[in-house]
CSV table of C-alpha atoms in Angstrom, one decimal:
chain,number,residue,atom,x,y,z
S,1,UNK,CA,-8.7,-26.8,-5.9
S,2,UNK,CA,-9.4,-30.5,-5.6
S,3,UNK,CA,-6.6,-31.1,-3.2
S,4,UNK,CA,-8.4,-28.3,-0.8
S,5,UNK,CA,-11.4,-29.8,-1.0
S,6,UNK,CA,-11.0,-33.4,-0.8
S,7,UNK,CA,-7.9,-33.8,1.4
S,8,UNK,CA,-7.2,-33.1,4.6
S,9,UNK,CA,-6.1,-29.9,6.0
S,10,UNK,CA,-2.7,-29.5,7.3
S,11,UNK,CA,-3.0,-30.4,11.2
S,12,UNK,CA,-3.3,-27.6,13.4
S,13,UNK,CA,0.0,-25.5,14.7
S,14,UNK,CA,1.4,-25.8,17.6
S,15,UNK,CA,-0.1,-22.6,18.4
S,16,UNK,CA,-3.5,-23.7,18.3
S,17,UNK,CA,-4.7,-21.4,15.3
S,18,UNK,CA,-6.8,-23.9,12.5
S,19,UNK,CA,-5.5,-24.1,9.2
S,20,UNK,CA,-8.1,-22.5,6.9
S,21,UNK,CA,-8.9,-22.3,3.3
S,22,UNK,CA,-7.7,-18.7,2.0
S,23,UNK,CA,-8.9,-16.9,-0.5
S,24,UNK,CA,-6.3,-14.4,-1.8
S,25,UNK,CA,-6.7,-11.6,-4.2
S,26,UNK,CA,-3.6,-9.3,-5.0
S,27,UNK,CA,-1.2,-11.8,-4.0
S,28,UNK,CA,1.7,-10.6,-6.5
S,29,UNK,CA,0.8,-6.9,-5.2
S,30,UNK,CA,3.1,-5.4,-2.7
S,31,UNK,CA,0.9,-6.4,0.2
S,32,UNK,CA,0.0,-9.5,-1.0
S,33,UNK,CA,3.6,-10.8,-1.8
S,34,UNK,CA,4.5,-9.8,2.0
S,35,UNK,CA,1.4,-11.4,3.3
S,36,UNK,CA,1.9,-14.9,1.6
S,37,UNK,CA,5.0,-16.2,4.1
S,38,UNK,CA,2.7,-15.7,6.7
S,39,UNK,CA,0.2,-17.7,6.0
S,40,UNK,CA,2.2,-20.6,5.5
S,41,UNK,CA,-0.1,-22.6,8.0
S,42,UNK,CA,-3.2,-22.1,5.5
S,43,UNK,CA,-4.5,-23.7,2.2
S,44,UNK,CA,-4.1,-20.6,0.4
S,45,UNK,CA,-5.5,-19.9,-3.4
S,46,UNK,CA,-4.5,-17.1,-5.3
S,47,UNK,CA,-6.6,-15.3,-7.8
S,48,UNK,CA,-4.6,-13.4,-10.1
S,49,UNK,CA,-5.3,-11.8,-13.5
S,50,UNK,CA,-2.1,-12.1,-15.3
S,51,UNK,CA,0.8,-13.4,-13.1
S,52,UNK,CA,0.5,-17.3,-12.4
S,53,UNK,CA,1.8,-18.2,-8.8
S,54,UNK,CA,4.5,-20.8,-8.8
S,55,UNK,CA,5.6,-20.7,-5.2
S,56,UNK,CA,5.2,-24.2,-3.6
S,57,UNK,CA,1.8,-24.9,-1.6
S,58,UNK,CA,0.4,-22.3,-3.5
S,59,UNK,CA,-3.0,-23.2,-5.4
S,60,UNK,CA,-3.2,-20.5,-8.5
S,61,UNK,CA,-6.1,-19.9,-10.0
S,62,UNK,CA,-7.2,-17.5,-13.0
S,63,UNK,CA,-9.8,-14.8,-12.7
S,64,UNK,CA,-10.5,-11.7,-12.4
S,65,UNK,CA,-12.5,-9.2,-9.7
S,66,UNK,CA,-14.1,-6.7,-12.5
S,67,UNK,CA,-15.9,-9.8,-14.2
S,68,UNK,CA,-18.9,-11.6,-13.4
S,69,UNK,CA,-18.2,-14.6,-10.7
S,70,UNK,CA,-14.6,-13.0,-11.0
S,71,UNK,CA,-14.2,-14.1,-14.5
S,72,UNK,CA,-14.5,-18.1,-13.5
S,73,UNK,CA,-16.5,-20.5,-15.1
S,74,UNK,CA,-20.0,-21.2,-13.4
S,75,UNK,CA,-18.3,-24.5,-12.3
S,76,UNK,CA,-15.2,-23.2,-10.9
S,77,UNK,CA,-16.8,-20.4,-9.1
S,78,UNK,CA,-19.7,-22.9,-7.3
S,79,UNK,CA,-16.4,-25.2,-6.1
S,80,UNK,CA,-14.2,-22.2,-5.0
S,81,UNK,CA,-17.4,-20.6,-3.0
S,82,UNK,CA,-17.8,-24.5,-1.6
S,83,UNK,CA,-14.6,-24.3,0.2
S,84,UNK,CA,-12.7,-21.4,1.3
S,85,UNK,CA,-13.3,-19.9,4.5
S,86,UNK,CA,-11.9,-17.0,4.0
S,87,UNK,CA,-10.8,-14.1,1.8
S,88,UNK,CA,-8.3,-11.3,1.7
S,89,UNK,CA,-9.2,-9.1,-0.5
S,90,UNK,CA,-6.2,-6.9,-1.3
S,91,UNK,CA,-6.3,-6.5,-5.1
S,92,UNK,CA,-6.6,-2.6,-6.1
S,93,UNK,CA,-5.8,-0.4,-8.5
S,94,UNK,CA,-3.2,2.1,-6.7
S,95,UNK,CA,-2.5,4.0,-10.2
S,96,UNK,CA,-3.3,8.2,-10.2
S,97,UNK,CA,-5.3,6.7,-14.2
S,98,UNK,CA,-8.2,7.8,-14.9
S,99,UNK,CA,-11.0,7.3,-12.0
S,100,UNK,CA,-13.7,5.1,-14.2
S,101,UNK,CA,-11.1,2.8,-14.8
S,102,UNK,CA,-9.9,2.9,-11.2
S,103,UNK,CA,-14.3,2.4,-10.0
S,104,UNK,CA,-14.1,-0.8,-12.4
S,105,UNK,CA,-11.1,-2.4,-10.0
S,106,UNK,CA,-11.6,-1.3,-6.6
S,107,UNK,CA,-14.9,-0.5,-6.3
S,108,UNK,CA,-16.9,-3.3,-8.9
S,109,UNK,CA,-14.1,-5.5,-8.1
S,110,UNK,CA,-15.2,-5.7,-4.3
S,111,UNK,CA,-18.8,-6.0,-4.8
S,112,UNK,CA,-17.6,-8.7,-7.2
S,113,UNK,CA,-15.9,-10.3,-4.0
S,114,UNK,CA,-18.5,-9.5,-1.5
S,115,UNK,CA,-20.9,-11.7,-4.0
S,116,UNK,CA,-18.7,-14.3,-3.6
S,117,UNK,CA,-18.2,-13.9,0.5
S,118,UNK,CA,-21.6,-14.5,0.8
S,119,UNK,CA,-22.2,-17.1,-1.8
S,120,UNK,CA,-19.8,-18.8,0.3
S,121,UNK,CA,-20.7,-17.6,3.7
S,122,UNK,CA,-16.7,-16.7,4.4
S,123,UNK,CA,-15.4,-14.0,6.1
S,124,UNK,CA,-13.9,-11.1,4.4
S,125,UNK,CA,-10.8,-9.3,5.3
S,126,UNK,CA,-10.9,-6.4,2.8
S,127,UNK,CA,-8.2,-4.3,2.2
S,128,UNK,CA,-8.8,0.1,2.1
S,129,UNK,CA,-6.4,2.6,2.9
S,130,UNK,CA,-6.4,5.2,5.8
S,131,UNK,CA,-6.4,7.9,3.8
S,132,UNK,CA,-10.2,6.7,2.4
S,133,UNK,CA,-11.8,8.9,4.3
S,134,UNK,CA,-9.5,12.1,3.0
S,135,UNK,CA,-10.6,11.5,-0.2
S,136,UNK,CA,-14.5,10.6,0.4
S,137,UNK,CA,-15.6,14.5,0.0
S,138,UNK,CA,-12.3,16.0,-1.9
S,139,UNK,CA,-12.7,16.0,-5.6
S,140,UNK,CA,-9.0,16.7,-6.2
S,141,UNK,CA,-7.8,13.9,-8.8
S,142,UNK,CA,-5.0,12.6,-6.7
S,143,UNK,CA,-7.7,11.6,-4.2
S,144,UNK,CA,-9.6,9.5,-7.0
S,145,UNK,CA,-7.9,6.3,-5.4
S,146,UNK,CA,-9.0,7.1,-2.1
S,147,UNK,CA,-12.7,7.9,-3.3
S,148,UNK,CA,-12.9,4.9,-4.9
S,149,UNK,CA,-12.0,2.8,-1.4
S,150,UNK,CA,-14.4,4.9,0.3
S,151,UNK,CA,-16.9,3.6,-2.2
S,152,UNK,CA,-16.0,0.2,-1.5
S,153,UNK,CA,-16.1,0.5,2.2
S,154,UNK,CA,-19.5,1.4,2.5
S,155,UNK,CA,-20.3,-1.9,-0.3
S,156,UNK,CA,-18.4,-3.9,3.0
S,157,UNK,CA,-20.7,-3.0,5.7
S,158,UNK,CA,-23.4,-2.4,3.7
S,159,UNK,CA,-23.0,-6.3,2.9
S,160,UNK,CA,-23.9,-7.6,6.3
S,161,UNK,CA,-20.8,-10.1,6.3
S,162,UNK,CA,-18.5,-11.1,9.2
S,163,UNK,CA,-16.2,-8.3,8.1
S,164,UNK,CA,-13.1,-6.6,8.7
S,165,UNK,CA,-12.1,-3.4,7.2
S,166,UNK,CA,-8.0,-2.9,7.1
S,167,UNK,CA,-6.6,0.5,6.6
S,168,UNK,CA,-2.9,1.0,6.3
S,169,UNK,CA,-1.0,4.3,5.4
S,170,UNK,CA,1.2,4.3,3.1
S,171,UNK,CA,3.3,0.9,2.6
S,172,UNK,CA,6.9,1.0,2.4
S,173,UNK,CA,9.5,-1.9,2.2
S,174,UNK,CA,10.2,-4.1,5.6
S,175,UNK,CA,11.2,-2.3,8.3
S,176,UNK,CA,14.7,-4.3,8.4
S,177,UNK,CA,15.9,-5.0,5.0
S,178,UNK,CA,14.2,-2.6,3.1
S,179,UNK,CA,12.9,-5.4,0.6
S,180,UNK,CA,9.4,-4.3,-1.6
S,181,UNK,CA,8.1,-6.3,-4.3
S,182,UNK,CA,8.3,-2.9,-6.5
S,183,UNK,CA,9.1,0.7,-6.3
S,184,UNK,CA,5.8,3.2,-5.1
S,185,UNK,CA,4.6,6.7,-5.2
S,186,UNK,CA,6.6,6.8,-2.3
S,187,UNK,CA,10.3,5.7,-3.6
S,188,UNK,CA,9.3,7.7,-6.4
S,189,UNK,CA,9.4,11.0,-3.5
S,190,UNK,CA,12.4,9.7,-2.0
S,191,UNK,CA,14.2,9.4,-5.5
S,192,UNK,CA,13.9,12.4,-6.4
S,193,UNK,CA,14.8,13.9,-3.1
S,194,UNK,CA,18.2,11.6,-3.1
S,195,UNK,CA,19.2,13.0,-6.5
S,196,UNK,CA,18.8,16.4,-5.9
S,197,UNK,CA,15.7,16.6,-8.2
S,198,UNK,CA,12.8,18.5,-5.5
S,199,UNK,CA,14.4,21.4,-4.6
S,200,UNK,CA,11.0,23.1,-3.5
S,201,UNK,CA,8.4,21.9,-2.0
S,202,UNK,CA,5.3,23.6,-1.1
S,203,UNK,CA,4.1,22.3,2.3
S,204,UNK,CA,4.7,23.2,5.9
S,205,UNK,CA,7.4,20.8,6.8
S,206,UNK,CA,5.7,19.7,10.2
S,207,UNK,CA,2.6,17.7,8.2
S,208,UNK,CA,2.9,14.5,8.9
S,209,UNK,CA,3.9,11.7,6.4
S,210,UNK,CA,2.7,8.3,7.6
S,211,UNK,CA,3.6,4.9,6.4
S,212,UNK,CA,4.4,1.7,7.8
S,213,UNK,CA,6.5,-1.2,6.9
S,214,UNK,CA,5.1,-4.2,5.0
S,215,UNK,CA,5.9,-6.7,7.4
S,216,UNK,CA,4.3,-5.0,10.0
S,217,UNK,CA,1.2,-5.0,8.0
S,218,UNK,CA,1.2,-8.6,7.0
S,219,UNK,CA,1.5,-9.5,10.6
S,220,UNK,CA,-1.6,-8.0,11.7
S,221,UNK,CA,-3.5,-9.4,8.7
S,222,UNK,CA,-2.8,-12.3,9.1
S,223,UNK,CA,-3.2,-12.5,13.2
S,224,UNK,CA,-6.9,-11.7,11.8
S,225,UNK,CA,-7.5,-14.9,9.9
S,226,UNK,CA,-8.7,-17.2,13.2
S,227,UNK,CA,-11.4,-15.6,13.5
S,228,UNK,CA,-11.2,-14.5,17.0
S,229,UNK,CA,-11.1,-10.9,16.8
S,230,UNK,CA,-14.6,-9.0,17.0
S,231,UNK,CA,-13.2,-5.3,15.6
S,232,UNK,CA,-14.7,-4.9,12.3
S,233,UNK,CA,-12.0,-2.3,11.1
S,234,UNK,CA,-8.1,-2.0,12.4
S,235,UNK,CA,-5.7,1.1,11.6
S,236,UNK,CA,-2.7,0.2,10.7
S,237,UNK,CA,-0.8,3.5,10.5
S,238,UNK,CA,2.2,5.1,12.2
S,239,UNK,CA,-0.5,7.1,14.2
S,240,UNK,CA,1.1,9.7,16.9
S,241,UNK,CA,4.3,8.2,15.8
S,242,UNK,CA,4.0,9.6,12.5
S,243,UNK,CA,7.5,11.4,11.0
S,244,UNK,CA,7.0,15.3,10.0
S,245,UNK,CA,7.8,15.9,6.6
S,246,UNK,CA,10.9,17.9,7.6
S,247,UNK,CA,12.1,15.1,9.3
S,248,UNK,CA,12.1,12.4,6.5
S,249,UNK,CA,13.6,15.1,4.2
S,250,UNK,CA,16.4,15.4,6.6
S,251,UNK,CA,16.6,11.9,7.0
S,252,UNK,CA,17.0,11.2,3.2
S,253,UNK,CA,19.5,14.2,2.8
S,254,UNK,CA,21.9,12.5,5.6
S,255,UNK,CA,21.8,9.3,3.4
S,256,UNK,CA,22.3,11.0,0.7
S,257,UNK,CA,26.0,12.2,2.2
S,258,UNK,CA,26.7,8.6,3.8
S,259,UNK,CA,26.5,7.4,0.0
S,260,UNK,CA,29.0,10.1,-1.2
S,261,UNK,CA,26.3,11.5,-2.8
S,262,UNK,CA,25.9,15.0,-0.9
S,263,UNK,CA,22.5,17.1,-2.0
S,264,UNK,CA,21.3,20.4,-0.9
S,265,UNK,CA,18.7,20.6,1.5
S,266,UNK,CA,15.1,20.5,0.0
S,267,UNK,CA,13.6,24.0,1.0
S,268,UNK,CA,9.8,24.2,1.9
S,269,UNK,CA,8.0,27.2,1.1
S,270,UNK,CA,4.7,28.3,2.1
S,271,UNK,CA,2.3,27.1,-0.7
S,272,UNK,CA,0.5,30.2,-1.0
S,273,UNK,CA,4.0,31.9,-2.1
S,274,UNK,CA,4.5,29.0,-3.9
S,275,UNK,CA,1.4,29.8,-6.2
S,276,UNK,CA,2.1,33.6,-5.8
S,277,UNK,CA,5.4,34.0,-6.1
S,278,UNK,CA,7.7,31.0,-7.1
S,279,UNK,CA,5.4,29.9,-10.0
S,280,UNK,CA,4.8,32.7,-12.0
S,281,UNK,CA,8.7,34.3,-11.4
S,282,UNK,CA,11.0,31.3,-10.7
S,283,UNK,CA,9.2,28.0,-12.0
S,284,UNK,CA,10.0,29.0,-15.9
S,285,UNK,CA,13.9,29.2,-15.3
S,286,UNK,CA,13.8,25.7,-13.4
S,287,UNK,CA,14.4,22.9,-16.0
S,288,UNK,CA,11.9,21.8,-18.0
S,289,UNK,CA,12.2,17.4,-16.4
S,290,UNK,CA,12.5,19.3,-13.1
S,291,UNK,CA,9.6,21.6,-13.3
S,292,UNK,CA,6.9,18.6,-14.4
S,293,UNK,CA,9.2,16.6,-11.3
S,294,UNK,CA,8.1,19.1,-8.6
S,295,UNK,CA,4.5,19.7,-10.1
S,296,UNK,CA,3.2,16.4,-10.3
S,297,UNK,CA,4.9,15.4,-6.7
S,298,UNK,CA,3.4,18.6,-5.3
S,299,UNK,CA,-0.3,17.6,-7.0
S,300,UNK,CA,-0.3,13.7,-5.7
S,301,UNK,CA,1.8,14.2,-2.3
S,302,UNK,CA,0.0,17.2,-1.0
S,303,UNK,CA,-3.3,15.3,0.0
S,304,UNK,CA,-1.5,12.3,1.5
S,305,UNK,CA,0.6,14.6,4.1
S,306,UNK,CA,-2.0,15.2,7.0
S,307,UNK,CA,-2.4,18.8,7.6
S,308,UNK,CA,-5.0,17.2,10.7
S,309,UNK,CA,-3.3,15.2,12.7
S,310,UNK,CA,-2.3,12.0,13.4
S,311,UNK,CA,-4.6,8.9,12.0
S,312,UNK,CA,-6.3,6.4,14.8
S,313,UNK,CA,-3.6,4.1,15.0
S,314,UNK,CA,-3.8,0.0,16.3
S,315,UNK,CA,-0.4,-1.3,15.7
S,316,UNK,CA,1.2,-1.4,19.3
S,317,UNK,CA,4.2,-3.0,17.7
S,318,UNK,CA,5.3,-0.5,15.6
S,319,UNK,CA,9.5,-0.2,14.5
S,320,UNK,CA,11.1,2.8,15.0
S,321,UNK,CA,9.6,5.2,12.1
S,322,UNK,CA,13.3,6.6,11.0
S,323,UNK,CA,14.6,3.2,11.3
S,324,UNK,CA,12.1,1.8,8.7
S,325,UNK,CA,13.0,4.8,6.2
S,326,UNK,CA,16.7,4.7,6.1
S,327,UNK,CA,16.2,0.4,5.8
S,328,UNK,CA,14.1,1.7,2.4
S,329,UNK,CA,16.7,4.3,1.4
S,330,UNK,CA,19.5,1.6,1.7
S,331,UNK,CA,17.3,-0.6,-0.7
S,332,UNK,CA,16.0,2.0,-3.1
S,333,UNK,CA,19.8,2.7,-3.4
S,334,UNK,CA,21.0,-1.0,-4.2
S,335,UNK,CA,18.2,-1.8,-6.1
S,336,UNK,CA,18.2,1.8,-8.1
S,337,UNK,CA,21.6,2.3,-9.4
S,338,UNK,CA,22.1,5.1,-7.0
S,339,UNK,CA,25.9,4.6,-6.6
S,340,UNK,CA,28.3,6.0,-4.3
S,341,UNK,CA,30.9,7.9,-5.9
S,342,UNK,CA,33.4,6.8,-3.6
S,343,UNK,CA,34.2,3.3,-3.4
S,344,UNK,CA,35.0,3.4,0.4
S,345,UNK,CA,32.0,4.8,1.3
S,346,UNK,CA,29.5,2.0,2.0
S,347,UNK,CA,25.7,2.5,3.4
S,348,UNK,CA,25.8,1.3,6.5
């Protein structure tokens, strides 16, 4: 860190923004490797746990959030508090593991990093979801994740920092290319929709699935870093704009054709027939793989699809939402060695 803290920062931008030390946690996260090209004008230091940064410009240093000063020595942490100005906090665990073990990353792990934020008097752009707020009084064990930023939302304004708390829906690749640093829950859904492997599934099709593309995301996260901006949270969902769950089921099944690769339609059925009827009659002849498929989809998709409404929404420059999925089909599909069967069919 001595080349933050003894030499100059980079001169200002032409736009007029300063150049500020960043503190960055989750940088080799989805988020956090779609946020880093945008805050090329900053001195920015990752902390990561197991992954060493290599990119040029990039200051690396070893930690982690569930550990005492963040797992740094008492001398490293006193010069990294000396000199950012700073931090995104976007490290999380995002797994459906056990929920102690999820508390210890995304709950400890921010009061770990509010310590810091006001050892250092920095600002804090901390990282939730939308869907924290869902979870906060639903003790279903999909929802542990969302609990746990709940949690660590009130540790935030409880702290009495200068403050910012994001919360983006789900986040799929960029809105253009496609391009995600790895697969989600969510290409794990559309998968098994493009193969044919969810025939049923037991929600009303006009819920609404919201997610938003990564480069969207990173924009608006790092528009925040100046300073300037006196909101102390910011949706970042699809909002109004939101796709039904119908619709992104039809959307996958057309791609699905364009690739050669025609499926049947996925049927939705009523979940209360689901439980009554297609469980206990139909769900033992379904395949065994295909069965535990549509079971553990059901379990952790059913209280991310909004059966309220649409989510308070702040991005004004949202892409168009069917655009942004077939971009992430096209890549799931180049990336997943999901094939066309015909040679001269290409995905356009």
């Amino acid at each position: 860190m001595r080349h933050i803290e003894g030499g100059p920062r980079p001169p200002d931008p032409p736009s007029g923004k300063p150049s500020l030390n960043v503190l960055l946690t989750g940088a080799t996260g989805v988020l956090g490797r779609a946020l880093l090209p945008k805050l090329t004008m900053h001195n920015v230091i990752c902390l990561t746990h197991t992954t060493e940064m290599s990119e040029p410009g990039l200051k690396s240093l070893h930690g982690d959030v569930r550990l005492p000063r963040l797992g740094l020595s008492r001398g490293e942490f006193k010069e990294l508090s000396s000199v950012i100005d700073v931090i995104v906090h976007a490290a999380a665990d995002t797994s459906f593991g056990a929920e102690s073990a999820l508390v210890e990353t995304n709950v400890a792990g921010t009061a770990r990093i509010v310590e810091l934020a006001q050892e250092s008097d920095a600002r804090l752009v901390y990282v939730s979801t939308a869907f924290s707020g869902v979870g906060a009084d639903d003790d279903s064990p999909a929802l542990a994740y969302a609990r746990t930023k709940a949690h660590a939302e009130e540790l935030v304004r409880a702290s009495g920092l200068r403050a910012v708390i994001v919360r983006p829906s789900i986040i799929v690749g960029d809105s253009r290319t496609g391009h995600i640093a790895r697969h989600q829950g969510f290409h794990k859904l559309l998968g098994a929709m493009m193969r044919g492997q969810l025939p049923l599934v037991p929600l009303d099709p006009s819920r609404l699935l919201d997610f938003v593309p990564q480069d969207v995301v990173a924009k608006h996260i790092a528009d925040l870093l100046d300073g300037t901006s006196n909101r102390t949270d910011l949706w970042l969902t699809a909002g109004t704009h939101a796709l039904e769950l119908g619709s992104v089921a039809a959307e996958i099944h057309a791609a699905a054709g364009e690739l050669g690769r025609p499926i049947a339609p996925v049927r939705f059925v009523d979940a209360d027939l689901y439980e009554r009827l297609v469980v206990p009659v139909f769900l033992e002849a379904i395949p065994v793989r295909t069965r535990r498929l549509m079971t553990t989809l059901a379990e952790q998709l059913t209280p991310y699809v909004s059966a309220h409404g649409p989510f308070p929404s702040d991005m004004g420059d949202l892409p168009d939402q069917a655009l942004t999925l077939r971009a992430t089909v096209r890549r799931w599909a180049q990336t997943s060695g999901y094939e066309s069967r015909d040679a001269s069919v290409a995905v356009r």
